[in-house]
Each structure stands twice: as structure tokens, then as C-alpha cells.
mmCIF file of C-alpha atoms in Angstrom:
data_model
loop_
_atom_site.group_PDB
_atom_site.id
_atom_site.type_symbol
_atom_site.label_atom_id
_atom_site.label_comp_id
_atom_site.label_asym_id
_atom_site.label_seq_id
_atom_site.Cartn_x
_atom_site.Cartn_y
_atom_site.Cartn_z
ATOM 1 C CA UNK A 1 -24.374 -20.223 -47.339
ATOM 2 C CA UNK A 2 -21.105 -19.920 -45.458
ATOM 3 C CA UNK A 3 -20.640 -17.355 -42.726
ATOM 4 C CA UNK A 4 -19.065 -14.134 -43.956
ATOM 5 C CA UNK A 5 -15.397 -13.836 -42.982
ATOM 6 C CA UNK A 6 -13.283 -10.655 -42.989
ATOM 7 C CA UNK A 7 -9.515 -10.892 -43.031
ATOM 8 C CA UNK A 8 -6.874 -8.160 -42.855
ATOM 9 C CA UNK A 9 -3.688 -9.354 -44.568
ATOM 10 C CA UNK A 10 -0.148 -8.547 -43.485
ATOM 11 C CA UNK A 11 2.790 -8.663 -45.931
ATOM 12 C CA UNK A 12 4.530 -11.267 -43.761
ATOM 13 C CA UNK A 13 2.080 -13.930 -45.004
ATOM 14 C CA UNK A 14 3.437 -13.618 -48.545
ATOM 15 C CA UNK A 15 6.983 -12.461 -47.828
ATOM 16 C CA UNK A 16 8.250 -14.322 -44.767
ATOM 17 C CA UNK A 17 9.656 -17.650 -46.145
ATOM 18 C CA UNK A 18 8.178 -19.720 -43.307
ATOM 19 C CA UNK A 19 4.721 -18.343 -43.993
ATOM 20 C CA UNK A 20 4.617 -18.028 -47.767
ATOM 21 C CA UNK A 21 5.639 -21.664 -48.330
ATOM 22 C CA UNK A 22 1.970 -22.511 -47.686
ATOM 23 C CA UNK A 23 0.987 -20.546 -50.773
ATOM 24 C CA UNK A 24 3.926 -20.488 -53.167
ATOM 25 C CA UNK A 25 7.665 -20.405 -53.706
ATOM 26 C CA UNK A 26 8.157 -16.666 -54.223
ATOM 27 C CA UNK A 27 6.212 -13.672 -52.862
ATOM 28 C CA UNK A 28 4.639 -13.173 -56.314
ATOM 29 C CA UNK A 29 3.661 -16.815 -56.632
ATOM 30 C CA UNK A 30 2.308 -16.925 -53.055
ATOM 31 C CA UNK A 31 0.163 -13.841 -53.563
ATOM 32 C CA UNK A 32 -1.202 -14.819 -56.991
ATOM 33 C CA UNK A 33 -2.005 -18.362 -55.816
ATOM 34 C CA UNK A 34 -3.768 -16.910 -52.818
ATOM 35 C CA UNK A 35 -5.791 -14.457 -54.920
ATOM 36 C CA UNK A 36 -6.720 -17.210 -57.355
ATOM 37 C CA UNK A 37 -8.275 -19.189 -54.541
ATOM 38 C CA UNK A 38 -9.806 -16.105 -52.932
ATOM 39 C CA UNK A 39 -11.724 -15.370 -56.159
ATOM 40 C CA UNK A 40 -13.855 -18.445 -55.585
ATOM 41 C CA UNK A 41 -14.563 -17.770 -51.940
ATOM 42 C CA UNK A 42 -17.412 -15.305 -52.123
ATOM 43 C CA UNK A 43 -17.929 -15.357 -48.357
ATOM 44 C CA UNK A 44 -14.371 -14.150 -47.621
ATOM 45 C CA UNK A 45 -13.441 -10.494 -47.932
ATOM 46 C CA UNK A 46 -9.797 -9.498 -47.597
ATOM 47 C CA UNK A 47 -8.517 -6.036 -46.707
ATOM 48 C CA UNK A 48 -5.106 -4.444 -46.781
ATOM 49 C CA UNK A 49 -4.166 -0.924 -45.610
ATOM 50 C CA UNK A 50 -2.730 1.050 -48.564
ATOM 51 C CA UNK A 51 0.554 1.514 -46.656
ATOM 52 C CA UNK A 52 0.891 -2.279 -46.351
ATOM 53 C CA UNK A 53 -0.133 -2.832 -49.968
ATOM 54 C CA UNK A 54 2.632 -0.502 -51.116
ATOM 55 C CA UNK A 55 5.125 -2.378 -48.993
ATOM 56 C CA UNK A 56 3.984 -5.721 -50.377
ATOM 57 C CA UNK A 57 4.268 -4.541 -53.983
ATOM 58 C CA UNK A 58 7.983 -3.895 -53.424
ATOM 59 C CA UNK A 59 8.471 -7.643 -53.015
ATOM 60 C CA UNK A 60 6.719 -8.606 -56.258
ATOM 61 C CA UNK A 61 8.966 -9.874 -59.036
ATOM 62 C CA UNK A 62 6.256 -9.205 -61.671
ATOM 63 C CA UNK A 63 3.402 -6.765 -62.021
ATOM 64 C CA UNK A 64 0.015 -7.902 -60.843
ATOM 65 C CA UNK A 65 -3.092 -7.230 -62.889
ATOM 66 C CA UNK A 66 -5.667 -4.923 -61.310
ATOM 67 C CA UNK A 67 -8.173 -7.727 -61.833
ATOM 68 C CA UNK A 68 -6.288 -9.610 -59.137
ATOM 69 C CA UNK A 69 -5.266 -6.821 -56.765
ATOM 70 C CA UNK A 70 -8.804 -5.480 -56.572
ATOM 71 C CA UNK A 71 -9.551 -8.482 -54.371
ATOM 72 C CA UNK A 72 -7.205 -7.046 -51.731
ATOM 73 C CA UNK A 73 -9.571 -4.144 -50.910
ATOM 74 C CA UNK A 74 -7.112 -1.382 -50.120
ATOM 75 C CA UNK A 75 -8.826 0.173 -47.145
ATOM 76 C CA UNK A 76 -7.098 2.618 -44.780
ATOM 77 C CA UNK A 77 -8.142 2.576 -41.126
ATOM 78 C CA UNK A 78 -10.166 5.584 -39.971
ATOM 79 C CA UNK A 79 -7.067 6.638 -38.035
ATOM 80 C CA UNK A 80 -8.093 10.020 -36.794
ATOM 81 C CA UNK A 81 -11.320 8.844 -35.229
ATOM 82 C CA UNK A 82 -10.403 5.417 -33.902
ATOM 83 C CA UNK A 83 -9.726 5.629 -30.187
ATOM 84 C CA UNK A 84 -7.120 3.381 -28.602
ATOM 85 C CA UNK A 85 -7.525 2.421 -24.938
ATOM 86 C CA UNK A 86 -5.011 4.285 -22.793
ATOM 87 C CA UNK A 87 -3.948 0.998 -21.227
ATOM 88 C CA UNK A 88 -2.521 -0.040 -24.581
ATOM 89 C CA UNK A 89 -0.290 3.019 -24.548
ATOM 90 C CA UNK A 90 0.800 2.363 -20.945
ATOM 91 C CA UNK A 91 1.965 -1.096 -21.911
ATOM 92 C CA UNK A 92 3.599 0.198 -25.058
ATOM 93 C CA UNK A 93 5.551 2.863 -23.152
ATOM 94 C CA UNK A 94 6.675 0.265 -20.600
ATOM 95 C CA UNK A 95 7.837 -2.023 -23.411
ATOM 96 C CA UNK A 96 9.730 0.774 -25.178
ATOM 97 C CA UNK A 97 11.413 1.756 -21.927
ATOM 98 C CA UNK A 98 12.690 -1.777 -21.439
ATOM 99 C CA UNK A 99 13.898 -1.986 -25.032
ATOM 100 C CA UNK A 100 15.777 1.293 -24.789
ATOM 101 C CA UNK A 101 17.567 0.033 -21.688
ATOM 102 C CA UNK A 102 18.528 -3.128 -23.550
ATOM 103 C CA UNK A 103 19.909 -0.981 -26.347
ATOM 104 C CA UNK A 104 22.107 0.869 -23.880
ATOM 105 C CA UNK A 105 23.429 -2.415 -22.451
ATOM 106 C CA UNK A 106 24.372 -3.463 -25.996
ATOM 107 C CA UNK A 107 26.160 -0.161 -26.563
ATOM 108 C CA UNK A 108 28.133 -0.669 -23.359
ATOM 109 C CA UNK A 109 28.983 -4.246 -24.264
ATOM 110 C CA UNK A 110 30.346 -3.210 -27.643
ATOM 111 C CA UNK A 111 32.389 -0.361 -26.193
ATOM 112 C CA UNK A 112 34.111 -2.931 -23.958
ATOM 113 C CA UNK A 113 34.578 -5.275 -26.913
ATOM 114 C CA UNK A 114 35.897 -2.460 -29.071
ATOM 115 C CA UNK A 115 38.468 -1.498 -26.472
ATOM 116 C CA UNK A 116 39.853 -5.022 -26.678
ATOM 117 C CA UNK A 117 40.316 -4.596 -30.427
ATOM 118 C CA UNK A 118 38.660 -6.260 -33.393
ATOM 119 C CA UNK A 119 37.559 -5.745 -36.936
ATOM 120 C CA UNK A 120 35.415 -2.614 -37.290
ATOM 121 C CA UNK A 121 33.021 -3.653 -40.081
ATOM 122 C CA UNK A 122 32.397 -7.071 -38.584
ATOM 123 C CA UNK A 123 31.811 -5.663 -35.115
ATOM 124 C CA UNK A 124 29.402 -2.990 -36.333
ATOM 125 C CA UNK A 125 27.493 -5.547 -38.342
ATOM 126 C CA UNK A 126 26.931 -7.867 -35.382
ATOM 127 C CA UNK A 127 26.137 -4.921 -33.082
ATOM 128 C CA UNK A 128 23.522 -3.693 -35.557
ATOM 129 C CA UNK A 129 21.859 -7.072 -35.723
ATOM 130 C CA UNK A 130 21.855 -7.451 -31.945
ATOM 131 C CA UNK A 131 20.478 -3.942 -31.482
ATOM 132 C CA UNK A 132 17.767 -4.486 -34.075
ATOM 133 C CA UNK A 133 16.582 -7.664 -32.411
ATOM 134 C CA UNK A 134 16.637 -6.153 -28.914
ATOM 135 C CA UNK A 135 14.832 -2.942 -29.844
ATOM 136 C CA UNK A 136 12.606 -3.826 -32.732
ATOM 137 C CA UNK A 137 11.616 -7.452 -32.659
ATOM 138 C CA UNK A 138 8.187 -7.936 -31.151
ATOM 139 C CA UNK A 139 7.511 -4.184 -31.064
ATOM 140 C CA UNK A 140 5.138 -2.245 -33.282
ATOM 141 C CA UNK A 141 7.588 0.101 -34.890
ATOM 142 C CA UNK A 142 5.961 1.326 -38.064
ATOM 143 C CA UNK A 143 2.892 3.063 -39.462
ATOM 144 C CA UNK A 144 2.181 -0.164 -41.386
ATOM 145 C CA UNK A 145 1.998 -2.288 -38.239
ATOM 146 C CA UNK A 146 -0.317 0.144 -36.543
ATOM 147 C CA UNK A 147 -2.484 0.483 -39.686
ATOM 148 C CA UNK A 148 -2.985 -3.300 -39.638
ATOM 149 C CA UNK A 149 -4.030 -3.313 -35.986
ATOM 150 C CA UNK A 150 -6.430 -0.396 -36.383
ATOM 151 C CA UNK A 151 -7.997 -1.748 -39.546
ATOM 152 C CA UNK A 152 -8.554 -5.200 -38.031
ATOM 153 C CA UNK A 153 -10.044 -3.606 -34.910
ATOM 154 C CA UNK A 154 -12.277 -1.262 -36.857
ATOM 155 C CA UNK A 155 -13.628 -3.904 -39.267
ATOM 156 C CA UNK A 156 -13.811 -6.687 -36.616
ATOM 157 C CA UNK A 157 -11.723 -8.790 -38.969
ATOM 158 C CA UNK A 158 -9.154 -11.510 -38.448
ATOM 159 C CA UNK A 159 -5.556 -10.365 -38.762
ATOM 160 C CA UNK A 160 -3.554 -12.802 -40.901
ATOM 161 C CA UNK A 161 0.109 -12.412 -39.987
ATOM 162 C CA UNK A 162 3.198 -14.403 -39.072
ATOM 163 C CA UNK A 163 4.765 -11.495 -37.174
ATOM 164 C CA UNK A 164 4.931 -12.322 -33.457
ATOM 165 C CA UNK A 165 5.140 -8.679 -32.455
ATOM 166 C CA UNK A 166 1.922 -7.911 -34.302
ATOM 167 C CA UNK A 167 0.200 -10.943 -32.793
ATOM 168 C CA UNK A 168 1.267 -9.880 -29.296
ATOM 169 C CA UNK A 169 -0.176 -6.377 -29.649
ATOM 170 C CA UNK A 170 -3.237 -7.527 -31.602
ATOM 171 C CA UNK A 171 -4.219 -9.760 -28.684
ATOM 172 C CA UNK A 172 -4.124 -6.745 -26.346
ATOM 173 C CA UNK A 173 -6.721 -5.083 -28.578
ATOM 174 C CA UNK A 174 -8.960 -8.144 -28.745
ATOM 175 C CA UNK A 175 -8.089 -8.888 -32.376
ATOM 176 C CA UNK A 176 -8.281 -12.510 -33.572
ATOM 177 C CA UNK A 177 -5.187 -13.631 -35.496
ATOM 178 C CA UNK A 178 -4.650 -16.205 -38.212
ATOM 179 C CA UNK A 179 -1.299 -17.848 -38.907
ATOM 180 C CA UNK A 180 -0.344 -18.662 -42.508
ATOM 181 C CA UNK A 181 -1.274 -22.290 -42.091
ATOM 182 C CA UNK A 182 -4.697 -21.380 -40.698
ATOM 183 C CA UNK A 183 -5.259 -18.922 -43.519
ATOM 184 C CA UNK A 184 -4.484 -21.703 -45.984
ATOM 185 C CA UNK A 185 -7.120 -23.924 -44.351
ATOM 186 C CA UNK A 186 -9.727 -21.186 -44.689
ATOM 187 C CA UNK A 187 -8.934 -20.455 -48.299
ATOM 188 C CA UNK A 188 -8.658 -24.048 -49.547
ATOM 189 C CA UNK B 1 -15.502 35.361 -7.161
ATOM 190 C CA UNK B 2 -12.574 34.236 -9.249
ATOM 191 C CA UNK B 3 -12.963 31.677 -11.993
ATOM 192 C CA UNK B 4 -12.215 28.130 -10.820
ATOM 193 C CA UNK B 5 -8.842 26.859 -12.012
ATOM 194 C CA UNK B 6 -7.694 23.254 -12.079
ATOM 195 C CA UNK B 7 -3.994 22.430 -12.273
ATOM 196 C CA UNK B 8 -2.211 19.095 -12.572
ATOM 197 C CA UNK B 9 1.276 19.373 -11.072
ATOM 198 C CA UNK B 10 4.392 17.640 -12.370
ATOM 199 C CA UNK B 11 7.400 16.953 -10.106
ATOM 200 C CA UNK B 12 9.653 19.013 -12.389
ATOM 201 C CA UNK B 13 8.091 22.221 -11.033
ATOM 202 C CA UNK B 14 9.533 21.517 -7.574
ATOM 203 C CA UNK B 15 12.582 19.456 -8.503
ATOM 204 C CA UNK B 16 14.119 20.942 -11.645
ATOM 205 C CA UNK B 17 16.445 23.739 -10.385
ATOM 206 C CA UNK B 18 15.413 26.174 -13.137
ATOM 207 C CA UNK B 19 11.761 25.746 -12.228
ATOM 208 C CA UNK B 20 11.807 25.449 -8.470
ATOM 209 C CA UNK B 21 13.772 28.666 -7.988
ATOM 210 C CA UNK B 22 10.461 30.494 -8.426
ATOM 211 C CA UNK B 23 9.172 28.836 -5.271
ATOM 212 C CA UNK B 24 12.130 27.997 -3.052
ATOM 213 C CA UNK B 25 15.723 26.871 -2.754
ATOM 214 C CA UNK B 26 15.215 23.135 -2.242
ATOM 215 C CA UNK B 27 12.462 20.788 -3.441
ATOM 216 C CA UNK B 28 11.040 20.707 0.103
ATOM 217 C CA UNK B 29 11.086 24.486 0.440
ATOM 218 C CA UNK B 30 9.604 24.974 -3.025
ATOM 219 C CA UNK B 31 6.735 22.570 -2.375
ATOM 220 C CA UNK B 32 5.898 23.863 1.119
ATOM 221 C CA UNK B 33 6.004 27.500 -0.026
ATOM 222 C CA UNK B 34 3.732 26.608 -2.914
ATOM 223 C CA UNK B 35 1.269 24.765 -0.681
ATOM 224 C CA UNK B 36 1.270 27.651 1.810
ATOM 225 C CA UNK B 37 0.113 29.999 -0.934
ATOM 226 C CA UNK B 38 -2.264 27.473 -2.424
ATOM 227 C CA UNK B 39 -4.133 27.248 0.913
ATOM 228 C CA UNK B 40 -5.379 30.807 0.446
ATOM 229 C CA UNK B 41 -6.451 30.353 -3.171
ATOM 230 C CA UNK B 42 -9.849 28.760 -2.790
ATOM 231 C CA UNK B 43 -10.538 28.996 -6.524
ATOM 232 C CA UNK B 44 -7.506 26.865 -7.442
ATOM 233 C CA UNK B 45 -7.572 23.067 -7.159
ATOM 234 C CA UNK B 46 -4.384 21.138 -7.703
ATOM 235 C CA UNK B 47 -4.138 17.473 -8.624
ATOM 236 C CA UNK B 48 -1.284 15.005 -8.733
ATOM 237 C CA UNK B 49 -1.415 11.383 -9.926
ATOM 238 C CA UNK B 50 -0.393 9.062 -7.062
ATOM 239 C CA UNK B 51 2.531 7.764 -9.148
ATOM 240 C CA UNK B 52 3.868 11.307 -9.512
ATOM 241 C CA UNK B 53 3.253 12.093 -5.842
ATOM 242 C CA UNK B 54 5.357 9.088 -4.837
ATOM 243 C CA UNK B 55 8.132 10.223 -7.127
ATOM 244 C CA UNK B 56 8.019 13.755 -5.710
ATOM 245 C CA UNK B 57 8.209 12.520 -2.125
ATOM 246 C CA UNK B 58 11.562 10.882 -2.879
ATOM 247 C CA UNK B 59 13.008 14.363 -3.365
ATOM 248 C CA UNK B 60 11.778 15.752 -0.045
ATOM 249 C CA UNK B 61 14.460 16.353 2.580
ATOM 250 C CA UNK B 62 11.850 16.394 5.377
ATOM 251 C CA UNK B 63 8.481 14.798 5.947
ATOM 252 C CA UNK B 64 5.446 16.827 4.971
ATOM 253 C CA UNK B 65 2.402 16.999 7.201
ATOM 254 C CA UNK B 66 -0.785 15.474 5.777
ATOM 255 C CA UNK B 67 -2.424 18.864 6.454
ATOM 256 C CA UNK B 68 -0.263 20.180 3.620
ATOM 257 C CA UNK B 69 -0.170 17.243 1.207
ATOM 258 C CA UNK B 70 -3.947 16.925 1.268
ATOM 259 C CA UNK B 71 -3.993 20.022 -0.928
ATOM 260 C CA UNK B 72 -2.288 18.043 -3.692
ATOM 261 C CA UNK B 73 -5.385 15.902 -4.344
ATOM 262 C CA UNK B 74 -3.840 12.588 -5.255
ATOM 263 C CA UNK B 75 -6.089 11.585 -8.111
ATOM 264 C CA UNK B 76 -5.240 8.795 -10.545
ATOM 265 C CA UNK B 77 -6.435 9.123 -14.138
ATOM 266 C CA UNK B 78 -9.239 6.768 -15.150
ATOM 267 C CA UNK B 79 -6.683 4.954 -17.283
ATOM 268 C CA UNK B 80 -8.615 1.963 -18.443
ATOM 269 C CA UNK B 81 -11.516 3.958 -19.794
ATOM 270 C CA UNK B 82 -9.788 7.030 -21.233
ATOM 271 C CA UNK B 83 -9.433 6.689 -24.985
ATOM 272 C CA UNK B 84 -6.418 8.155 -26.726
ATOM 273 C CA UNK B 85 -6.743 9.236 -30.349
ATOM 274 C CA UNK B 86 -4.942 6.780 -32.614
ATOM 275 C CA UNK B 87 -3.150 9.672 -34.286
ATOM 276 C CA UNK B 88 -1.287 10.262 -31.035
ATOM 277 C CA UNK B 89 0.041 6.701 -31.165
ATOM 278 C CA UNK B 90 1.056 7.085 -34.832
ATOM 279 C CA UNK B 91 3.161 10.086 -33.960
ATOM 280 C CA UNK B 92 4.556 8.369 -30.906
ATOM 281 C CA UNK B 93 5.604 5.277 -32.900
ATOM 282 C CA UNK B 94 7.245 7.489 -35.525
ATOM 283 C CA UNK B 95 9.158 9.365 -32.817
ATOM 284 C CA UNK B 96 10.301 6.136 -31.113
ATOM 285 C CA UNK B 97 11.475 4.755 -34.455
ATOM 286 C CA UNK B 98 13.633 7.830 -35.035
ATOM 287 C CA UNK B 99 15.032 7.670 -31.529
ATOM 288 C CA UNK B 100 15.959 4.006 -31.845
ATOM 289 C CA UNK B 101 17.851 4.746 -35.046
ATOM 290 C CA UNK B 102 19.719 7.530 -33.262
ATOM 291 C CA UNK B 103 20.631 5.065 -30.530
ATOM 292 C CA UNK B 104 22.104 2.698 -33.091
ATOM 293 C CA UNK B 105 24.189 5.512 -34.614
ATOM 294 C CA UNK B 106 25.562 6.229 -31.125
ATOM 295 C CA UNK B 107 26.439 2.561 -30.633
ATOM 296 C CA UNK B 108 28.291 2.542 -33.947
ATOM 297 C CA UNK B 109 30.110 5.752 -33.097
ATOM 298 C CA UNK B 110 31.333 4.363 -29.812
ATOM 299 C CA UNK B 111 32.458 1.067 -31.339
ATOM 300 C CA UNK B 112 34.669 3.093 -33.680
ATOM 301 C CA UNK B 113 35.909 5.205 -30.784
ATOM 302 C CA UNK B 114 36.562 2.128 -28.665
ATOM 303 C CA UNK B 115 38.627 0.519 -31.399
ATOM 304 C CA UNK B 116 40.915 3.537 -31.302
ATOM 305 C CA UNK B 117 41.422 2.960 -27.570
ATOM 306 C CA UNK B 118 40.493 5.017 -24.536
ATOM 307 C CA UNK B 119 39.465 4.777 -20.919
ATOM 308 C CA UNK B 120 36.577 2.370 -20.424
ATOM 309 C CA UNK B 121 34.707 3.982 -17.528
ATOM 310 C CA UNK B 122 34.935 7.444 -19.023
ATOM 311 C CA UNK B 123 33.812 6.273 -22.448
ATOM 312 C CA UNK B 124 30.834 4.339 -21.077
ATOM 313 C CA UNK B 125 29.803 7.325 -18.989
ATOM 314 C CA UNK B 126 29.723 9.721 -21.942
ATOM 315 C CA UNK B 127 28.042 7.115 -24.175
ATOM 316 C CA UNK B 128 25.319 6.624 -21.542
ATOM 317 C CA UNK B 129 24.657 10.332 -21.321
ATOM 318 C CA UNK B 130 24.544 10.720 -25.100
ATOM 319 C CA UNK B 131 22.266 7.720 -25.451
ATOM 320 C CA UNK B 132 19.933 8.964 -22.727
ATOM 321 C CA UNK B 133 19.574 12.368 -24.358
ATOM 322 C CA UNK B 134 19.032 10.908 -27.839
ATOM 323 C CA UNK B 135 16.482 8.310 -26.795
ATOM 324 C CA UNK B 136 14.738 9.744 -23.786
ATOM 325 C CA UNK B 137 14.752 13.508 -23.838
ATOM 326 C CA UNK B 138 11.525 14.901 -25.174
ATOM 327 C CA UNK B 139 9.852 11.495 -25.174
ATOM 328 C CA UNK B 140 7.175 10.238 -22.809
ATOM 329 C CA UNK B 141 8.985 7.313 -21.320
ATOM 330 C CA UNK B 142 7.276 6.562 -18.040
ATOM 331 C CA UNK B 143 3.939 5.704 -16.468
ATOM 332 C CA UNK B 144 4.244 8.977 -14.525
ATOM 333 C CA UNK B 145 4.458 11.104 -17.674
ATOM 334 C CA UNK B 146 1.469 9.406 -19.204
ATOM 335 C CA UNK B 147 -0.508 9.632 -15.936
ATOM 336 C CA UNK B 148 0.029 13.404 -15.991
ATOM 337 C CA UNK B 149 -1.201 13.728 -19.569
ATOM 338 C CA UNK B 150 -4.268 11.568 -19.016
ATOM 339 C CA UNK B 151 -5.219 13.267 -15.757
ATOM 340 C CA UNK B 152 -4.904 16.756 -17.271
ATOM 341 C CA UNK B 153 -6.965 15.656 -20.275
ATOM 342 C CA UNK B 154 -9.626 13.987 -18.184
ATOM 343 C CA UNK B 155 -10.056 16.871 -15.726
ATOM 344 C CA UNK B 156 -9.647 19.615 -18.380
ATOM 345 C CA UNK B 157 -6.933 21.066 -16.180
ATOM 346 C CA UNK B 158 -3.751 22.985 -16.878
ATOM 347 C CA UNK B 159 -0.591 20.899 -16.764
ATOM 348 C CA UNK B 160 2.127 22.689 -14.780
ATOM 349 C CA UNK B 161 5.496 21.345 -15.914
ATOM 350 C CA UNK B 162 8.934 22.436 -17.027
ATOM 351 C CA UNK B 163 9.537 19.222 -18.986
ATOM 352 C CA UNK B 164 9.694 20.008 -22.703
ATOM 353 C CA UNK B 165 8.848 16.452 -23.678
ATOM 354 C CA UNK B 166 5.667 16.563 -21.644
ATOM 355 C CA UNK B 167 4.736 19.959 -23.084
ATOM 356 C CA UNK B 168 5.282 18.682 -26.632
ATOM 357 C CA UNK B 169 2.952 15.712 -26.161
ATOM 358 C CA UNK B 170 0.437 17.605 -24.040
ATOM 359 C CA UNK B 171 -0.067 20.041 -26.899
ATOM 360 C CA UNK B 172 -0.921 17.153 -29.208
ATOM 361 C CA UNK B 173 -3.740 16.228 -26.834
ATOM 362 C CA UNK B 174 -5.072 19.784 -26.534
ATOM 363 C CA UNK B 175 -3.804 20.232 -22.970
ATOM 364 C CA UNK B 176 -2.938 23.750 -21.786
ATOM 365 C CA UNK B 177 0.445 23.969 -20.082
ATOM 366 C CA UNK B 178 1.826 26.286 -17.417
ATOM 367 C CA UNK B 179 5.524 26.946 -16.944
ATOM 368 C CA UNK B 180 6.880 27.427 -13.394
ATOM 369 C CA UNK B 181 6.938 31.203 -13.802
ATOM 370 C CA UNK B 182 3.327 31.255 -14.980
ATOM 371 C CA UNK B 183 2.292 29.000 -12.112
ATOM 372 C CA UNK B 184 3.917 31.454 -9.712
ATOM 373 C CA UNK B 185 1.881 34.327 -11.206
ATOM 374 C CA UNK B 186 -1.332 32.401 -10.710
ATOM 375 C CA UNK B 187 -0.543 31.448 -7.149
ATOM 376 C CA UNK B 188 0.769 34.825 -5.948
#
């Protein structure tokens, strides 16, 4: 008998084009192919926080049958009880502080640019993108992200994700991560 | 005998003009007057995280004698061990997310302003101030802030502060707060 394996699944595995290509062409195809294979792997149990499941369903082009989705085990983390080491919060606050300063530098840069003239819509669009990358990329910035980390920690599961920010913070909590390609190996 | 009281002191009490006026005219005067009174209150023990003590010393116009500062009990929180409830982090992430969006709106606003022309230095100065208020005010954004919260939690002490952000987050952790005026009543 194979060793039991628990895996918490992030949406990025089925949505992010670089990750989902290991499972299928579209998010729907990637997820259904994955679930088809999962059905035969009795030693693997997958979990997904309900908040993440809801997010994932928004990307589906077709409805999924409950017979399939039941394999995703929609399990919320025991949020209220789970303690997080204070050190995690120290590092998070430090990271946020740095990001906010970057955001201010971007604001200043675009004020200077704006004063030299330019096309408003175009300038706002590029500023938005730059700001988003500087402040958000690599940072846990949603309930969903934090649900994934807590659930993986609580269940001592692998976290399957292609999101570098999640991987970074998962490692600080001692969570093992699986990239899409590694997940494919396990499920084949 | 009076009931023992433990108080964790924030710099704001002695630095913020609205708070320090209860104790003295300058930060140095406010702190030394406070310590003079504290000496006679054997039932009150004050604590200050070393990080906050260092910050406070930057505001002193004169050197303080160790005979006085010893009353501040420079105690760091046991950061690595102290657990923080996950719910606290959920709320913190939600707050940061909102703040970052506000920051982006400010950037957009100033791009539009800049395109209409104006004086660079002046515009950057007001943008900075607006950005700082939107992103930082009311948020824990430093090691010092978090040290204060953890130390007050760990020692079951009051947190004396006039910082509304600190008060907001302290209440989420069940920490009792004292405003400058209340601290004065206790120490008189």
C-alpha cells in the first residue's frame, strides 16, 4: 500500500497558464483531467478551502458534477483556533512596510512623468500595473491565500501552488510545496 | 497595599504633543517628570520593549541618568514563542489590502493632477502626506508597534499609548489601553 498523501490545492495550479498546461488546455479541462486521475489514487486526499473553491469555480467554462468536485474536500481551516507564530507577523509587517514605500516611489515617479505631459489613460494603466507588481506580487494579500497556508499547516499537507508569494510564506511556516509539474508526477 | 499594576509604555505618551502635555513641555521633561513620580509608586511596574526605548531616546534633548531609565524595565517580548491568533492576521491582511487600494487611487489622482500642470516639489509633498495618512495611519507598520502589542499581551499589562492605530489593534488582542490622561491619574 502506498503512503497516504495529503495535498491542499491552490487555484493557480488549474488557472495559471504555465501551471495548468501540465493537466489540460483550459481551467475546466485541467481540473477535470486532474480529478479523473485523482479518482484512482486512493492514497491521495486533496483539500481546498471553500473560499478558494469558490474562486476556482469562477474560472470554469462548464459546470462540474458533484461526483467530481466531492474529491476536492472543501475544508475550511480552523481559523479562530490556529495560532500563527509572532515571528511570521514581524516578517509580514516588515515586508508590507517595504512595499508601501515602493508604492510611494511609484506615485512620485508618475507625478514627475505626468508633469512632463502624456496620455492619461495610458499612463494610469502602466502606473496601475507597476503599482500592483510592487505592492502585491509575492505578498499574501487575500483571505484565500491565508486560508491555503492555514489549511496546509493544520492538516500537515503539501501545498500545491505555482504562486511564488504563497511558496515564500509557506516555507516560513514549514509547509512543503508542490509545483504543478511535481503534482503531475504524483498523480500520474 | 495597592493592587499591583503593570504598564507597557509607548513613545507617543512622551512625544506626541497632545499626550505629553499631561507630563511636561518637552519629551525630556515629560519623561523625567513621569519617572520622578513613578519612583514613589511601588505598586506600579512599567515596561518598554528595547526597540521602543531606543526610539524614545532619539527624542530626548538631554541624556538621562541610568538611575532614572532603570525604572523603564527594558523588556523584549518573547517574540518567537508568542502565538498570535490567526484571526488577527486575517483582519490585518484585509486592512492592508484596503490601504493598498487607497494608495493606488492616490497615485491615479496625482497623475491626473500632474497632467494638468503644477509645481513638482509642492505636488510631491502633498501626495506623500496623503499617501502616508491613507496607508500608514491606524495600521501597525513597524517592529516597535508589534513589540508593544506582544509585550502587553505577554505580561497582561496595560498599554499606555495615544496612537489610535495601536489602540485599535490592541483591542483585538484583548489588551487594556490607557490614554495619557488616564496614565497621569494613575501616577499622580
